[in-house]
Amino acid sequence: MDEDAERPSPRAAHSGARAGDSDPAGDRAPAILALAVTKRFPGVVADDHVTFRAEAGEVHALLGENGAGKTTLCNVLTGLYRPEEGDVFVEGRQVRFHSPRDAHRAGIFMVHQHFRLVQSMTVAENVVLGWSRRRSLRFSPRQIEQEVAETAGRYRMDVDPRARIWQLSLGEQQRVEILKALYRGARILLLDEPTTVLTPQETDQLFESIRHMAADGSTIVFISHKLPEVTAVSDRVTVLRAGRTVGTVRTAETDAAALARMMVGREVLLRRRKDAGEAAAGEPVLDLEGVGAEGDLGTHALRDVTLTVRAGEILGVAGVAGNGQRELAEVIAGLRPPTGGSIRIAGRSPHAGDPRSALRLGVAYIPEDRMGMGVSPNLSIAENLVLRSYRNHGLGVGPLLSGRRIGTNAAGLMGRFDVRAPSGRTLVHQLSGGNVQRVLLARELSSSPRVLVAASPTRGLDVGATEAVWQLLIEAAGRGVGVLLISEDLDEILDLADRVAVMYEGRVVGVLESAEFDVERIGLMMAGAGVPA
């Protein structure tokens, strides 16, 4: 760390009072304090005098909509950005980080959503890669493995130091990322959306490890969009909105509805509770029987999948990422040819591997990669909205498309689906994630589909945008569309679905009616345990 990276500050003794926190820890300095931090980018103020305070030994959740300034604040705290205004204090000492290495030396580490591990190396090798506790050139694999095992045991993180990363589940790989930070001396750990790829059982294990870390005196900053998890694991919550601090509250004194209101500034419908049998029992609009498919590497991705989606119902597909969900969606949408079995849409069979055939029969598709596959980012909203319908919706005169009619079509759909942008001429890559998803849903649902395949439709969206997407899916089902909802967020599936199909290693290992929904049972099936014989 540079000489000025850490130095005593005469203001540190008064930093707690100036932080505006409702729970100052007496005379003890906070573990980390961001005081009136401002960070600007061309044309935008990402963080506007943000104050954030976390104490030693607590789990502190950081909430906010997309664009609220959470990521920018974390990048300041971990040395990726330097603020134009404001100060950062670590355990009462003012710090100025010039790089993440400076933050690491101060004990601040961040575990990102996307893991940074070398698949062919062992757990122990990944933990010490590029770093060592000792200055000696001598490397003792056995000693490193023993130290890693001791650290894992201390925080209840079961992982084999000799296992190679490619042999581990996603949950185990996340433990390795956390172990890397703890082994290297992390006292303040920032976890960015840590439960995205975990089963319910793995989430419970993570929470247990977090509590052990906090009990040991570490500070955990928990960044998540999942309000039930925030209320389950955190001690306090700080909410950001539009780049400013809205407030900090004790978790025990609030609830998910109040936190959502703080995030978006209004009441938010967080759940859609359903009674068993509430959905109309319509005719089958999508039938899969014995469907198989290969993955991108030529291995079996789908194995003998049989499913039925009825008109007016939402069938949820639950599973840990990588168990065939993406291939299932692509086979139905015609983007991937099946290797066997049959697919029928409203009683008719599309041409295998032909997306235009699936489209003509009434399949609408919301891919998980909304920017890479769902929309054309460099085209305008209006142009994206006619990518399905330009052939048959009277948008042109003769062989030529009419810009005026395309603009009128866009204006109508933007109003109907609440797409928030200056005009239909706005380029899609300039929109927020929630508005991009609204454009995609507007295009697909305006085609009057029979079947909607929605793959991770709320991934990366904040609570306000998630609410809007949920409502559009519910309305589509209410109009008789059969919705196949594929999501790694089990809470989302249980809130929306009439039935749940669980996938494991490319197979559907069970289909449960709403009256049979049980988080523990579904979680075990997602992990390959408790699967019916």
Short mmCIF file of C-alpha atoms in Angstrom, two decimals:
data_model
loop_
_atom_site.label_atom_id
_atom_site.label_comp_id
_atom_site.label_asym_id
_atom_site.label_seq_id
_atom_site.Cartn_x
_atom_site.Cartn_y
_atom_site.Cartn_z
CA MET A 1 0.00 0.00 0.00
CA ASP A 2 1.29 3.51 -0.75
CA GLU A 3 2.44 5.63 2.16
CA ASP A 4 -0.76 7.68 1.98
CA ALA A 5 -3.00 4.63 1.55
CA GLU A 6 -3.60 4.42 5.30
CA ARG A 7 -3.08 7.10 7.89
CA PRO A 8 -4.64 8.20 11.18
CA SER A 9 -7.35 10.82 10.87
CA PRO A 10 -8.28 13.31 13.58
CA ARG A 11 -11.84 13.01 12.25
CA ALA A 12 -12.00 9.26 12.82
CA ALA A 13 -13.06 9.58 16.46
CA HIS A 14 -16.10 11.56 15.33
CA SER A 15 -16.87 9.58 12.20
CA GLY A 16 -19.69 7.55 13.79
CA ALA A 17 -21.72 10.63 14.68
CA ARG A 18 -21.17 12.18 11.28
CA ALA A 19 -22.25 9.01 9.50
CA GLY A 20 -25.85 9.62 10.44
CA ASP A 21 -26.20 6.03 11.57
CA SER A 22 -28.95 5.17 14.03
CA ASP A 23 -26.76 2.67 15.87
CA PRO A 24 -23.31 4.03 16.66
CA ALA A 25 -21.21 1.51 18.54
CA GLY A 26 -20.19 3.80 21.39
CA ASP A 27 -16.57 4.89 21.13
CA ARG A 28 -15.61 1.92 18.95
CA ALA A 29 -14.71 2.88 15.40
CA PRO A 30 -16.78 1.18 12.68
CA ALA A 31 -15.14 -1.58 10.67
CA ILE A 32 -15.71 0.42 7.51
CA LEU A 33 -17.16 3.86 6.97
CA ALA A 34 -17.84 5.66 3.70
CA LEU A 35 -18.51 9.30 4.53
CA ALA A 36 -20.24 11.54 1.95
CA VAL A 37 -18.68 9.63 -0.95
CA THR A 38 -19.33 11.09 -4.40
CA LYS A 39 -18.33 9.40 -7.65
CA ARG A 40 -19.09 10.92 -11.06
CA PHE A 41 -18.93 9.56 -14.57
CA PRO A 42 -19.52 11.54 -17.79
CA GLY A 43 -23.12 12.70 -17.67
CA VAL A 44 -24.08 10.94 -14.44
CA VAL A 45 -23.47 11.09 -10.71
CA ALA A 46 -23.37 7.44 -9.68
CA ASP A 47 -22.93 8.11 -5.95
CA ASP A 48 -24.03 11.44 -4.51
CA HIS A 49 -22.67 12.01 -0.99
CA VAL A 50 -23.32 8.40 0.00
CA THR A 51 -22.73 7.43 3.62
CA PHE A 52 -22.37 3.78 4.61
CA ARG A 53 -21.26 2.36 7.94
CA ALA A 54 -20.75 -1.29 8.93
CA GLU A 55 -19.61 -2.49 12.34
CA ALA A 56 -17.20 -5.28 13.20
CA GLY A 57 -18.98 -8.59 13.71
CA GLU A 58 -22.17 -7.72 11.84
CA VAL A 59 -23.83 -8.79 8.61
CA HIS A 60 -24.85 -5.58 6.85
CA ALA A 61 -27.06 -5.79 3.76
CA LEU A 62 -26.77 -3.24 0.96
CA LEU A 63 -29.96 -2.83 -1.05
CA GLY A 64 -31.00 -0.71 -4.01
CA GLU A 65 -32.49 -0.84 -7.48
CA ASN A 66 -30.29 -1.29 -10.54
CA GLY A 67 -28.42 1.98 -11.00
CA ALA A 68 -28.87 2.98 -7.35
CA GLY A 69 -25.09 3.16 -6.83
CA LYS A 70 -24.39 -0.09 -4.96
CA THR A 71 -21.76 -1.38 -7.38
CA THR A 72 -20.05 1.99 -7.59
CA LEU A 73 -19.86 2.24 -3.80
CA CYS A 74 -18.41 -1.27 -3.57
CA ASN A 75 -15.85 -0.43 -6.25
CA VAL A 76 -14.80 2.59 -4.18
CA LEU A 77 -14.53 0.48 -1.02
CA THR A 78 -12.41 -2.15 -2.82
CA GLY A 79 -10.04 0.27 -4.55
CA LEU A 80 -11.29 -0.03 -8.15
CA TYR A 81 -12.54 3.59 -8.17
CA ARG A 82 -11.36 6.73 -6.42
CA PRO A 83 -14.12 9.08 -5.25
CA GLU A 84 -14.10 12.74 -6.26
CA GLU A 85 -15.41 13.69 -2.82
CA GLY A 86 -15.76 12.06 0.57
CA ASP A 87 -13.62 9.80 2.72
CA VAL A 88 -13.30 6.12 3.53
CA PHE A 89 -12.26 4.89 6.98
CA VAL A 90 -11.25 1.37 7.97
CA GLU A 91 -11.33 0.70 11.72
CA GLY A 92 -11.06 4.42 12.42
CA ARG A 93 -8.17 5.12 10.06
CA GLN A 94 -8.67 7.13 6.90
CA VAL A 95 -7.59 5.23 3.78
CA ARG A 96 -6.98 6.16 0.18
CA PHE A 97 -6.90 3.11 -2.05
CA HIS A 98 -5.15 3.26 -5.41
CA SER A 99 -5.86 -0.35 -6.37
CA PRO A 100 -7.62 -3.48 -5.09
CA ARG A 101 -4.28 -4.60 -3.71
CA ASP A 102 -4.37 -1.66 -1.30
CA ALA A 103 -7.86 -2.73 -0.19
CA HIS A 104 -6.67 -6.32 0.29
CA ARG A 105 -3.84 -5.11 2.50
CA ALA A 106 -6.44 -3.30 4.59
CA GLY A 107 -8.44 -6.54 4.87
CA ILE A 108 -11.21 -5.70 2.38
CA PHE A 109 -12.14 -8.34 -0.21
CA MET A 110 -15.07 -8.78 -2.58
CA VAL A 111 -16.54 -12.05 -3.86
CA HIS A 112 -18.16 -11.40 -7.24
CA GLN A 113 -21.10 -13.17 -8.86
CA HIS A 114 -18.86 -14.61 -11.57
CA PHE A 115 -16.17 -16.78 -10.06
CA ARG A 116 -12.51 -16.18 -10.83
CA LEU A 117 -11.11 -19.67 -10.49
CA VAL A 118 -8.81 -21.81 -12.62
CA GLN A 119 -10.84 -24.92 -13.39
CA SER A 120 -7.89 -27.29 -13.85
CA MET A 121 -6.22 -26.39 -10.54
CA THR A 122 -7.01 -27.66 -7.06
CA VAL A 123 -8.85 -25.75 -4.35
CA ALA A 124 -5.61 -25.12 -2.43
CA GLU A 125 -3.79 -23.98 -5.56
CA ASN A 126 -6.55 -21.50 -6.37
CA VAL A 127 -6.53 -20.15 -2.83
CA VAL A 128 -2.81 -19.25 -2.96
CA LEU A 129 -2.57 -18.45 -6.68
CA GLY A 130 -0.57 -15.24 -7.04
CA TRP A 131 -0.26 -14.77 -3.28
CA SER A 132 1.60 -16.29 -0.37
CA ARG A 133 1.74 -15.86 3.39
CA ARG A 134 5.48 -16.40 3.24
CA ARG A 135 8.28 -14.67 1.41
CA SER A 136 10.14 -17.94 0.91
CA LEU A 137 10.29 -19.38 -2.60
CA ARG A 138 9.68 -22.86 -1.16
CA PHE A 139 6.15 -24.10 -1.80
CA SER A 140 4.71 -26.92 0.29
CA PRO A 141 1.45 -28.22 -1.22
CA ARG A 142 0.75 -30.39 1.83
CA GLN A 143 1.14 -27.47 4.23
CA ILE A 144 -1.07 -25.23 2.08
CA GLU A 145 -3.74 -27.92 1.90
CA GLN A 146 -3.66 -28.30 5.67
CA GLU A 147 -4.01 -24.53 6.21
CA VAL A 148 -6.88 -24.30 3.73
CA ALA A 149 -8.63 -27.22 5.42
CA GLU A 150 -8.24 -25.54 8.82
CA THR A 151 -9.72 -22.29 7.48
CA ALA A 152 -12.61 -24.18 5.89
CA GLY A 153 -13.33 -26.06 9.10
CA ARG A 154 -13.23 -22.91 11.17
CA TYR A 155 -16.06 -21.35 9.16
CA ARG A 156 -18.05 -24.56 8.48
CA MET A 157 -17.29 -24.60 4.73
CA ASP A 158 -16.97 -28.20 3.68
CA VAL A 159 -14.60 -28.44 0.70
CA ASP A 160 -11.73 -30.78 -0.20
CA PRO A 161 -8.48 -28.77 -0.64
CA ARG A 162 -7.18 -31.38 -3.12
CA ALA A 163 -10.27 -31.39 -5.36
CA ARG A 164 -9.99 -29.69 -8.73
CA ILE A 165 -12.39 -26.84 -9.41
CA TRP A 166 -14.08 -28.56 -12.35
CA GLN A 167 -15.07 -31.38 -10.00
CA LEU A 168 -16.99 -29.05 -7.67
CA SER A 169 -20.59 -27.88 -7.68
CA LEU A 170 -21.27 -24.17 -8.09
CA GLY A 171 -21.96 -23.90 -4.38
CA GLU A 172 -18.60 -25.48 -3.57
CA GLN A 173 -16.85 -23.17 -6.03
CA GLN A 174 -18.34 -20.19 -4.24
CA ARG A 175 -16.94 -21.51 -0.96
CA VAL A 176 -13.50 -21.56 -2.60
CA GLU A 177 -13.86 -17.87 -3.54
CA ILE A 178 -14.78 -17.04 0.06
CA LEU A 179 -11.94 -19.21 1.37
CA LYS A 180 -9.49 -17.31 -0.84
CA ALA A 181 -10.48 -14.08 0.88
CA LEU A 182 -10.48 -15.52 4.41
CA TYR A 183 -7.15 -17.29 3.95
CA ARG A 184 -5.62 -14.02 2.76
CA GLY A 185 -6.75 -12.16 5.85
CA ALA A 186 -10.15 -10.70 4.96
CA ARG A 187 -11.74 -8.83 7.88
CA ILE A 188 -14.34 -7.09 5.70
CA LEU A 189 -15.98 -9.26 3.05
CA LEU A 190 -18.33 -7.94 0.36
CA LEU A 191 -20.57 -10.65 -1.15
CA ASP A 192 -22.23 -9.67 -4.44
CA GLU A 193 -25.49 -11.61 -5.06
CA PRO A 194 -23.97 -14.71 -3.42
CA THR A 195 -27.01 -17.02 -3.62
CA THR A 196 -27.78 -16.70 -7.34
CA VAL A 197 -26.50 -20.19 -8.26
CA LEU A 198 -27.22 -22.01 -4.99
CA THR A 199 -29.83 -24.58 -4.01
CA PRO A 200 -31.86 -23.81 -0.85
CA GLN A 201 -29.66 -26.21 1.12
CA GLU A 202 -26.47 -24.52 -0.16
CA THR A 203 -27.97 -21.13 0.71
CA ASP A 204 -28.59 -22.32 4.27
CA GLN A 205 -24.98 -23.56 4.46
CA LEU A 206 -23.73 -20.19 3.20
CA PHE A 207 -25.77 -18.33 5.80
CA GLU A 208 -24.36 -20.57 8.54
CA SER A 209 -20.83 -19.78 7.36
CA ILE A 210 -21.63 -16.06 7.25
CA ARG A 211 -22.85 -16.16 10.84
CA HIS A 212 -19.65 -17.92 11.92
CA MET A 213 -17.57 -15.26 10.16
CA ALA A 214 -19.49 -12.49 11.90
CA ALA A 215 -19.20 -14.25 15.27
CA ASP A 216 -15.44 -14.36 14.68
CA GLY A 217 -15.42 -10.57 14.32
CA SER A 218 -15.49 -10.23 10.53
CA THR A 219 -17.78 -7.75 8.79
CA ILE A 220 -19.96 -9.08 5.98
CA VAL A 221 -21.54 -6.72 3.46
CA PHE A 222 -24.34 -8.71 1.80
CA ILE A 223 -25.51 -7.35 -1.58
CA SER A 224 -28.68 -8.96 -2.86
CA HIS A 225 -32.00 -8.38 -4.63
CA LYS A 226 -33.66 -11.20 -2.66
CA LEU A 227 -35.43 -9.50 0.21
CA PRO A 228 -36.34 -12.72 2.11
CA GLU A 229 -32.64 -13.59 2.24
CA VAL A 230 -31.71 -10.11 3.40
CA THR A 231 -34.17 -10.29 6.26
CA ALA A 232 -33.02 -13.82 7.13
CA VAL A 233 -29.27 -13.22 7.41
CA SER A 234 -28.54 -9.53 8.03
CA ASP A 235 -28.32 -7.49 11.24
CA ARG A 236 -28.85 -4.12 9.56
CA VAL A 237 -29.73 -2.88 6.09
CA THR A 238 -28.66 0.25 4.23
CA VAL A 239 -30.77 1.26 1.23
CA LEU A 240 -29.56 3.37 -1.70
CA ARG A 241 -31.84 5.05 -4.21
CA ALA A 242 -30.77 7.11 -7.23
CA GLY A 243 -27.21 7.35 -5.93
CA ARG A 244 -28.11 8.54 -2.45
CA THR A 245 -28.44 6.94 0.96
CA VAL A 246 -32.11 6.55 1.89
CA GLY A 247 -31.40 5.19 5.36
CA THR A 248 -30.12 2.39 7.56
CA VAL A 249 -32.47 0.22 9.61
CA ARG A 250 -32.20 -2.73 11.96
CA THR A 251 -33.41 -5.85 10.19
CA ALA A 252 -35.35 -7.01 13.24
CA GLU A 253 -37.36 -3.77 13.16
CA THR A 254 -38.44 -3.91 9.50
CA ASP A 255 -39.79 -6.35 6.89
CA ALA A 256 -39.48 -7.06 3.17
CA ALA A 257 -42.39 -4.78 2.22
CA ALA A 258 -40.90 -1.81 4.06
CA LEU A 259 -37.47 -2.41 2.50
CA ALA A 260 -38.98 -2.61 -0.97
CA ARG A 261 -40.79 0.67 -0.32
CA MET A 262 -37.50 2.29 0.69
CA MET A 263 -35.84 0.98 -2.48
CA VAL A 264 -38.39 2.24 -5.02
CA GLY A 265 -40.24 4.96 -3.13
CA ARG A 266 -43.67 3.33 -3.40
CA GLU A 267 -45.59 0.23 -2.41
CA VAL A 268 -44.44 -2.91 -4.23
CA LEU A 269 -46.39 -6.13 -4.77
CA LEU A 270 -43.78 -8.65 -3.68
CA ARG A 271 -45.73 -11.88 -3.91
CA ARG A 272 -48.50 -13.53 -5.81
CA ARG A 273 -49.94 -16.18 -3.54
CA LYS A 274 -51.98 -18.82 -5.29
CA ASP A 275 -54.39 -21.46 -4.09
CA ALA A 276 -54.12 -24.98 -5.43
CA GLY A 277 -56.18 -25.35 -8.57
CA GLU A 278 -56.67 -21.62 -9.03
CA ALA A 279 -55.40 -21.65 -12.62
CA ALA A 280 -57.88 -22.61 -15.30
CA ALA A 281 -57.32 -26.17 -16.53
CA GLY A 282 -56.99 -25.31 -20.21
CA GLU A 283 -56.09 -27.51 -23.13
CA PRO A 284 -52.43 -28.51 -23.58
CA VAL A 285 -50.58 -25.93 -25.68
CA LEU A 286 -47.11 -27.45 -25.35
CA ASP A 287 -46.32 -31.18 -25.21
CA LEU A 288 -42.84 -32.67 -24.98
CA GLU A 289 -42.46 -36.44 -24.98
CA GLY A 290 -39.11 -38.18 -24.58
CA VAL A 291 -37.15 -35.19 -25.85
CA GLY A 292 -33.36 -35.36 -25.90
CA ALA A 293 -30.76 -32.83 -27.02
CA GLU A 294 -27.02 -32.31 -27.09
CA GLY A 295 -25.21 -29.46 -25.40
CA ASP A 296 -22.68 -27.15 -27.00
CA LEU A 297 -19.86 -29.65 -26.34
CA GLY A 298 -21.72 -32.59 -27.85
CA THR A 299 -22.65 -34.16 -24.53
CA HIS A 300 -26.19 -35.17 -23.54
CA ALA A 301 -27.89 -32.05 -22.17
CA LEU A 302 -31.51 -33.27 -22.24
CA ARG A 303 -32.49 -36.85 -21.52
CA ASP A 304 -35.99 -38.17 -22.17
CA VAL A 305 -37.80 -34.98 -21.11
CA THR A 306 -41.59 -35.22 -20.95
CA LEU A 307 -43.62 -32.13 -20.02
CA THR A 308 -47.04 -30.61 -20.67
CA VAL A 309 -47.99 -26.92 -20.38
CA ARG A 310 -51.69 -26.07 -20.41
CA ALA A 311 -53.31 -22.86 -21.61
CA GLY A 312 -53.57 -20.32 -18.80
CA GLU A 313 -51.05 -21.94 -16.45
CA ILE A 314 -47.52 -21.11 -15.39
CA LEU A 315 -45.33 -24.21 -15.24
CA GLY A 316 -42.11 -23.47 -13.38
CA VAL A 317 -38.87 -25.31 -14.15
CA ALA A 318 -36.55 -25.41 -11.13
CA GLY A 319 -32.93 -26.50 -11.13
CA VAL A 320 -29.38 -25.43 -10.45
CA ALA A 321 -27.73 -23.77 -13.46
CA GLY A 322 -26.30 -26.19 -15.98
CA ASN A 323 -28.82 -29.00 -15.63
CA GLY A 324 -30.36 -28.62 -19.09
CA GLN A 325 -32.64 -25.63 -18.59
CA ARG A 326 -31.06 -23.51 -21.34
CA GLU A 327 -31.11 -26.39 -23.81
CA LEU A 328 -34.77 -27.09 -22.96
CA ALA A 329 -35.75 -23.52 -23.77
CA GLU A 330 -33.75 -23.52 -27.01
CA VAL A 331 -35.24 -26.81 -28.21
CA ILE A 332 -38.78 -25.49 -27.72
CA ALA A 333 -37.92 -22.18 -29.43
CA GLY A 334 -36.39 -24.04 -32.40
CA LEU A 335 -32.87 -22.81 -31.76
CA ARG A 336 -31.47 -26.27 -30.98
CA PRO A 337 -32.50 -29.46 -32.79
CA PRO A 338 -33.68 -32.33 -30.59
CA THR A 339 -31.93 -35.68 -30.87
CA GLY A 340 -35.09 -37.59 -30.14
CA GLY A 341 -38.66 -37.41 -28.94
CA SER A 342 -41.49 -35.18 -30.10
CA ILE A 343 -42.61 -31.57 -29.56
CA ARG A 344 -46.17 -30.42 -30.25
CA ILE A 345 -47.43 -26.84 -30.03
CA ALA A 346 -51.22 -26.60 -29.87
CA GLY A 347 -51.36 -30.06 -31.43
CA ARG A 348 -48.96 -29.35 -34.29
CA SER A 349 -45.32 -30.32 -34.69
CA PRO A 350 -42.78 -27.63 -35.64
CA HIS A 351 -39.87 -28.37 -37.92
CA ALA A 352 -36.96 -29.51 -35.76
CA GLY A 353 -34.38 -26.80 -35.14
CA ASP A 354 -36.37 -24.18 -37.10
CA PRO A 355 -37.15 -21.06 -35.00
CA ARG A 356 -39.39 -19.60 -37.71
CA SER A 357 -41.55 -22.72 -37.60
CA ALA A 358 -41.89 -22.48 -33.82
CA LEU A 359 -42.73 -18.79 -34.15
CA ARG A 360 -45.46 -19.46 -36.72
CA LEU A 361 -47.05 -22.04 -34.41
CA GLY A 362 -47.21 -19.50 -31.58
CA VAL A 363 -44.03 -19.81 -29.49
CA ALA A 364 -42.71 -16.63 -27.87
CA TYR A 365 -39.25 -16.74 -26.30
CA ILE A 366 -37.55 -14.65 -23.61
CA PRO A 367 -33.91 -15.88 -23.51
CA GLU A 368 -31.79 -15.63 -20.38
CA ASP A 369 -29.22 -13.53 -22.29
CA ARG A 370 -31.51 -10.61 -23.03
CA MET A 371 -28.84 -8.38 -24.59
CA GLY A 372 -26.97 -11.08 -26.52
CA MET A 373 -29.96 -13.04 -27.88
CA GLY A 374 -33.17 -11.26 -26.97
CA VAL A 375 -32.73 -7.84 -28.53
CA SER A 376 -30.47 -6.05 -30.96
CA PRO A 377 -28.78 -3.49 -28.68
CA ASN A 378 -27.71 -1.11 -31.45
CA LEU A 379 -31.17 -0.84 -32.97
CA SER A 380 -33.85 1.47 -31.63
CA ILE A 381 -36.77 0.42 -29.44
CA ALA A 382 -39.12 0.81 -32.40
CA GLU A 383 -36.96 -1.38 -34.64
CA ASN A 384 -36.65 -4.08 -31.98
CA LEU A 385 -40.41 -4.13 -31.48
CA VAL A 386 -41.06 -5.16 -35.11
CA LEU A 387 -38.41 -7.87 -35.43
CA ARG A 388 -41.14 -10.53 -35.11
CA SER A 389 -44.01 -8.77 -36.85
CA TYR A 390 -42.62 -6.78 -39.77
CA ARG A 391 -43.80 -9.41 -42.28
CA ASN A 392 -47.47 -9.55 -41.41
CA HIS A 393 -48.69 -6.59 -39.38
CA GLY A 394 -49.23 -4.02 -42.08
CA LEU A 395 -46.16 -2.02 -41.12
CA GLY A 396 -45.19 -1.24 -44.68
CA VAL A 397 -46.38 -0.20 -48.10
CA GLY A 398 -45.63 -2.92 -50.63
CA PRO A 399 -42.14 -4.28 -50.05
CA LEU A 400 -41.08 -1.22 -48.03
CA LEU A 401 -41.52 -0.68 -44.30
CA SER A 402 -43.09 2.56 -43.14
CA GLY A 403 -41.08 4.47 -40.52
CA ARG A 404 -44.23 6.28 -39.45
CA ARG A 405 -46.17 3.06 -38.87
CA ILE A 406 -43.24 1.50 -37.03
CA GLY A 407 -43.08 4.57 -34.80
CA THR A 408 -46.82 4.44 -34.13
CA ASN A 409 -46.57 0.74 -33.28
CA ALA A 410 -43.72 1.49 -30.87
CA ALA A 411 -45.58 4.32 -29.16
CA GLY A 412 -48.57 2.05 -28.53
CA LEU A 413 -46.51 -0.83 -27.16
CA MET A 414 -44.32 1.43 -25.02
CA GLY A 415 -47.45 2.79 -23.38
CA ARG A 416 -49.06 -0.61 -22.95
CA PHE A 417 -45.96 -2.25 -21.45
CA ASP A 418 -44.67 0.82 -19.60
CA VAL A 419 -41.33 1.06 -21.45
CA ARG A 420 -39.70 4.17 -20.02
CA ALA A 421 -37.60 5.97 -22.61
CA PRO A 422 -37.62 9.40 -24.33
CA SER A 423 -39.02 7.92 -27.56
CA GLY A 424 -39.12 4.85 -29.77
CA ARG A 425 -35.97 6.13 -31.45
CA THR A 426 -33.93 5.51 -28.28
CA LEU A 427 -31.31 2.79 -28.79
CA VAL A 428 -31.93 -0.30 -26.68
CA HIS A 429 -28.41 -0.39 -25.24
CA GLN A 430 -29.16 2.95 -23.57
CA LEU A 431 -31.97 1.42 -21.47
CA SER A 432 -31.88 -0.06 -17.97
CA GLY A 433 -32.14 -3.83 -17.61
CA GLY A 434 -35.79 -3.59 -16.57
CA ASN A 435 -36.72 -1.52 -19.60
CA VAL A 436 -34.82 -3.86 -21.94
CA GLN A 437 -36.87 -6.73 -20.53
CA ARG A 438 -40.09 -4.77 -21.03
CA VAL A 439 -39.16 -4.18 -24.69
CA LEU A 440 -38.54 -7.90 -25.11
CA LEU A 441 -41.82 -8.87 -23.43
CA ALA A 442 -43.71 -6.25 -25.42
CA ARG A 443 -42.40 -7.67 -28.69
CA GLU A 444 -43.08 -11.30 -27.81
CA LEU A 445 -46.47 -10.90 -26.09
CA SER A 446 -47.89 -8.52 -28.71
CA SER A 447 -47.66 -11.39 -31.23
CA SER A 448 -50.55 -13.21 -29.47
CA PRO A 449 -48.55 -16.35 -28.66
CA ARG A 450 -49.93 -19.67 -27.48
CA VAL A 451 -46.78 -20.49 -25.50
CA LEU A 452 -44.32 -18.18 -23.75
CA VAL A 453 -40.93 -19.63 -22.79
CA ALA A 454 -39.40 -17.26 -20.23
CA ALA A 455 -35.83 -18.15 -19.19
CA SER A 456 -34.60 -16.32 -16.07
CA PRO A 457 -36.78 -13.30 -16.93
CA THR A 458 -35.88 -11.31 -13.80
CA ARG A 459 -32.17 -12.16 -13.49
CA GLY A 460 -30.25 -9.04 -12.52
CA LEU A 461 -33.40 -6.92 -12.14
CA ASP A 462 -34.26 -4.91 -9.05
CA VAL A 463 -37.45 -5.35 -7.08
CA GLY A 464 -39.42 -2.73 -9.04
CA ALA A 465 -38.51 -4.17 -12.43
CA THR A 466 -39.11 -7.70 -11.13
CA GLU A 467 -42.60 -6.72 -10.02
CA ALA A 468 -43.36 -5.39 -13.52
CA VAL A 469 -42.11 -8.57 -15.24
CA TRP A 470 -44.06 -10.79 -12.85
CA GLN A 471 -47.24 -8.86 -13.58
CA LEU A 472 -46.77 -9.27 -17.34
CA LEU A 473 -46.31 -13.03 -16.96
CA ILE A 474 -49.41 -13.28 -14.75
CA GLU A 475 -51.45 -11.24 -17.25
CA ALA A 476 -50.27 -13.43 -20.12
CA ALA A 477 -51.40 -16.57 -18.30
CA GLY A 478 -54.69 -14.84 -17.53
CA ARG A 479 -55.24 -14.38 -21.29
CA GLY A 480 -54.77 -18.10 -21.87
CA VAL A 481 -51.09 -18.21 -22.76
CA GLY A 482 -49.22 -21.26 -21.50
CA VAL A 483 -46.14 -19.96 -19.68
CA LEU A 484 -43.03 -22.09 -19.17
CA LEU A 485 -41.04 -20.21 -16.50
CA ILE A 486 -37.43 -21.36 -16.21
CA SER A 487 -35.66 -19.80 -13.25
CA GLU A 488 -32.84 -20.49 -10.79
CA ASP A 489 -34.71 -18.38 -8.22
CA LEU A 490 -36.83 -20.92 -6.38
CA ASP A 491 -38.78 -18.23 -4.52
CA GLU A 492 -39.82 -16.74 -7.85
CA ILE A 493 -41.05 -20.09 -9.11
CA LEU A 494 -42.99 -20.87 -5.94
CA ASP A 495 -44.62 -17.42 -6.02
CA LEU A 496 -45.74 -17.65 -9.66
CA ALA A 497 -46.12 -21.26 -10.73
CA ASP A 498 -49.18 -23.48 -10.72
CA ARG A 499 -46.93 -26.54 -11.03
CA VAL A 500 -43.18 -27.07 -10.72
CA ALA A 501 -41.00 -29.41 -12.77
CA VAL A 502 -37.56 -30.09 -11.25
CA MET A 503 -34.58 -30.76 -13.52
CA TYR A 504 -31.39 -32.56 -12.60
CA GLU A 505 -28.67 -33.61 -15.05
CA GLY A 506 -30.92 -33.05 -18.06
CA ARG A 507 -33.87 -35.01 -16.75
CA VAL A 508 -37.21 -33.97 -15.28
CA VAL A 509 -37.04 -35.78 -11.95
CA GLY A 510 -40.47 -34.75 -10.72
CA VAL A 511 -43.48 -32.52 -11.36
CA LEU A 512 -45.26 -31.14 -8.29
CA GLU A 513 -48.71 -29.59 -8.01
CA SER A 514 -49.04 -26.37 -6.02
CA ALA A 515 -50.44 -28.24 -3.01
CA GLU A 516 -47.21 -30.28 -2.90
CA PHE A 517 -44.79 -27.32 -2.94
CA ASP A 518 -42.12 -27.77 -0.28
CA VAL A 519 -38.82 -25.88 -0.39
CA GLU A 520 -36.87 -28.64 1.35
CA ARG A 521 -38.15 -31.35 -0.95
CA ILE A 522 -37.61 -29.33 -4.12
CA GLY A 523 -34.14 -28.31 -2.98
CA LEU A 524 -33.15 -31.94 -2.46
CA MET A 525 -34.47 -32.85 -5.90
CA MET A 526 -32.48 -29.97 -7.44
CA ALA A 527 -29.35 -31.42 -5.83
CA GLY A 528 -30.09 -34.95 -7.05
CA ALA A 529 -31.18 -36.24 -3.66
CA GLY A 530 -34.68 -37.29 -2.77
CA VAL A 531 -35.40 -38.02 -6.45
CA PRO A 532 -38.22 -40.52 -6.92
CA ALA A 533 -37.01 -43.91 -8.12
#
